[in-house]
């Protein structure tokens, strides 16, 4: 695990963007795993800047997003499909048919049957198959929840899990309530790549900034590998990079590399 501590969020995002750009220049048909949330926003701004100012070409890139809320259509401004269009895809020359985001709408399935309904489980299997058909994910971008989750793999998630529906914890729903007008509107379920799916990416870049992430960062990097902190599984990955600002790194006891 390469842990990089930067002075601030902007530099973190520049370092992460540079890593992706270097890989993309070497492999124009890169398969990118993408994340949503506030953390990768600066990274996406940087990638857009590379596209506009340096002509970085995304036309052969394939993308797979980590997760999507269940029950929000892609037109809902808090769906992750909408987020990705708004913050990245409409600003670069990516081919729409190369974009993959888990489906969040499954018709009239009863909320209690989401985890077992064959339409949902077939979709989850198909998503995994699409990743395999694309040749696997080259680089997976990750944020981290204040509770140590990666994607919507909440604490207690199987470390070998695959794409499936997860019930969101109260903490995650409270953390995400800032994007909705009321707590009741925050979805209770999400469809998410599993920890096993994420671990198969050839390289991982996890970004974390701000004091709200310091516990999760310390527990992931210095704690034991445990399902109670899903991001701790990255200790088992052969090529994971963790890029932090000072606040997110503030509880680490070991010394880590700081790039200027
Ligand atoms: P955030 O969410 O980037 O909005 O902090 C990260 C996460 O919950 O994985």
Coordinates of C-alpha atoms in Angstrom, one line a residue, residues 3-4 16 24 42 46 48 54 63 85 95 133-134 136 142 153 156 172 195 201 210 215 220 230 242 258:
X3 CA 0.2 6.1 1.3
X4 CA 0.7 9.6 0.1
X16 CA -4.5 11.3 -8.4
X24 CA -4.3 6.5 -19.9
X42 CA -11.7 17.7 -7.6
X46 CA -8.6 17.9 -13.1
X48 CA -11.7 17.6 -17.5
X54 CA -4.2 19.0 -23.3
X63 CA -16.0 3.0 -17.2
X85 CA -23.1 13.0 -16.3
X95 CA -18.5 7.1 -25.8
X133 CA -15.8 -8.9 -20.8
X134 CA -14.1 -5.5 -20.8
X136 CA -11.3 -6.2 -15.9
X142 CA -12.5 4.9 -4.3
X153 CA -20.0 -2.1 1.3
X156 CA -19.8 -6.3 8.1
X172 CA -24.3 6.4 5.8
X195 CA -15.4 -6.0 -2.0
X201 CA -9.0 -4.2 -10.1
X210 CA -11.1 16.1 5.9
X215 CA -10.8 7.4 12.0
X220 CA -8.0 0.9 7.3
X230 CA -14.2 -2.8 4.6
X242 CA -4.1 5.9 -0.7
X258 CA 4.6 13.3 1.4

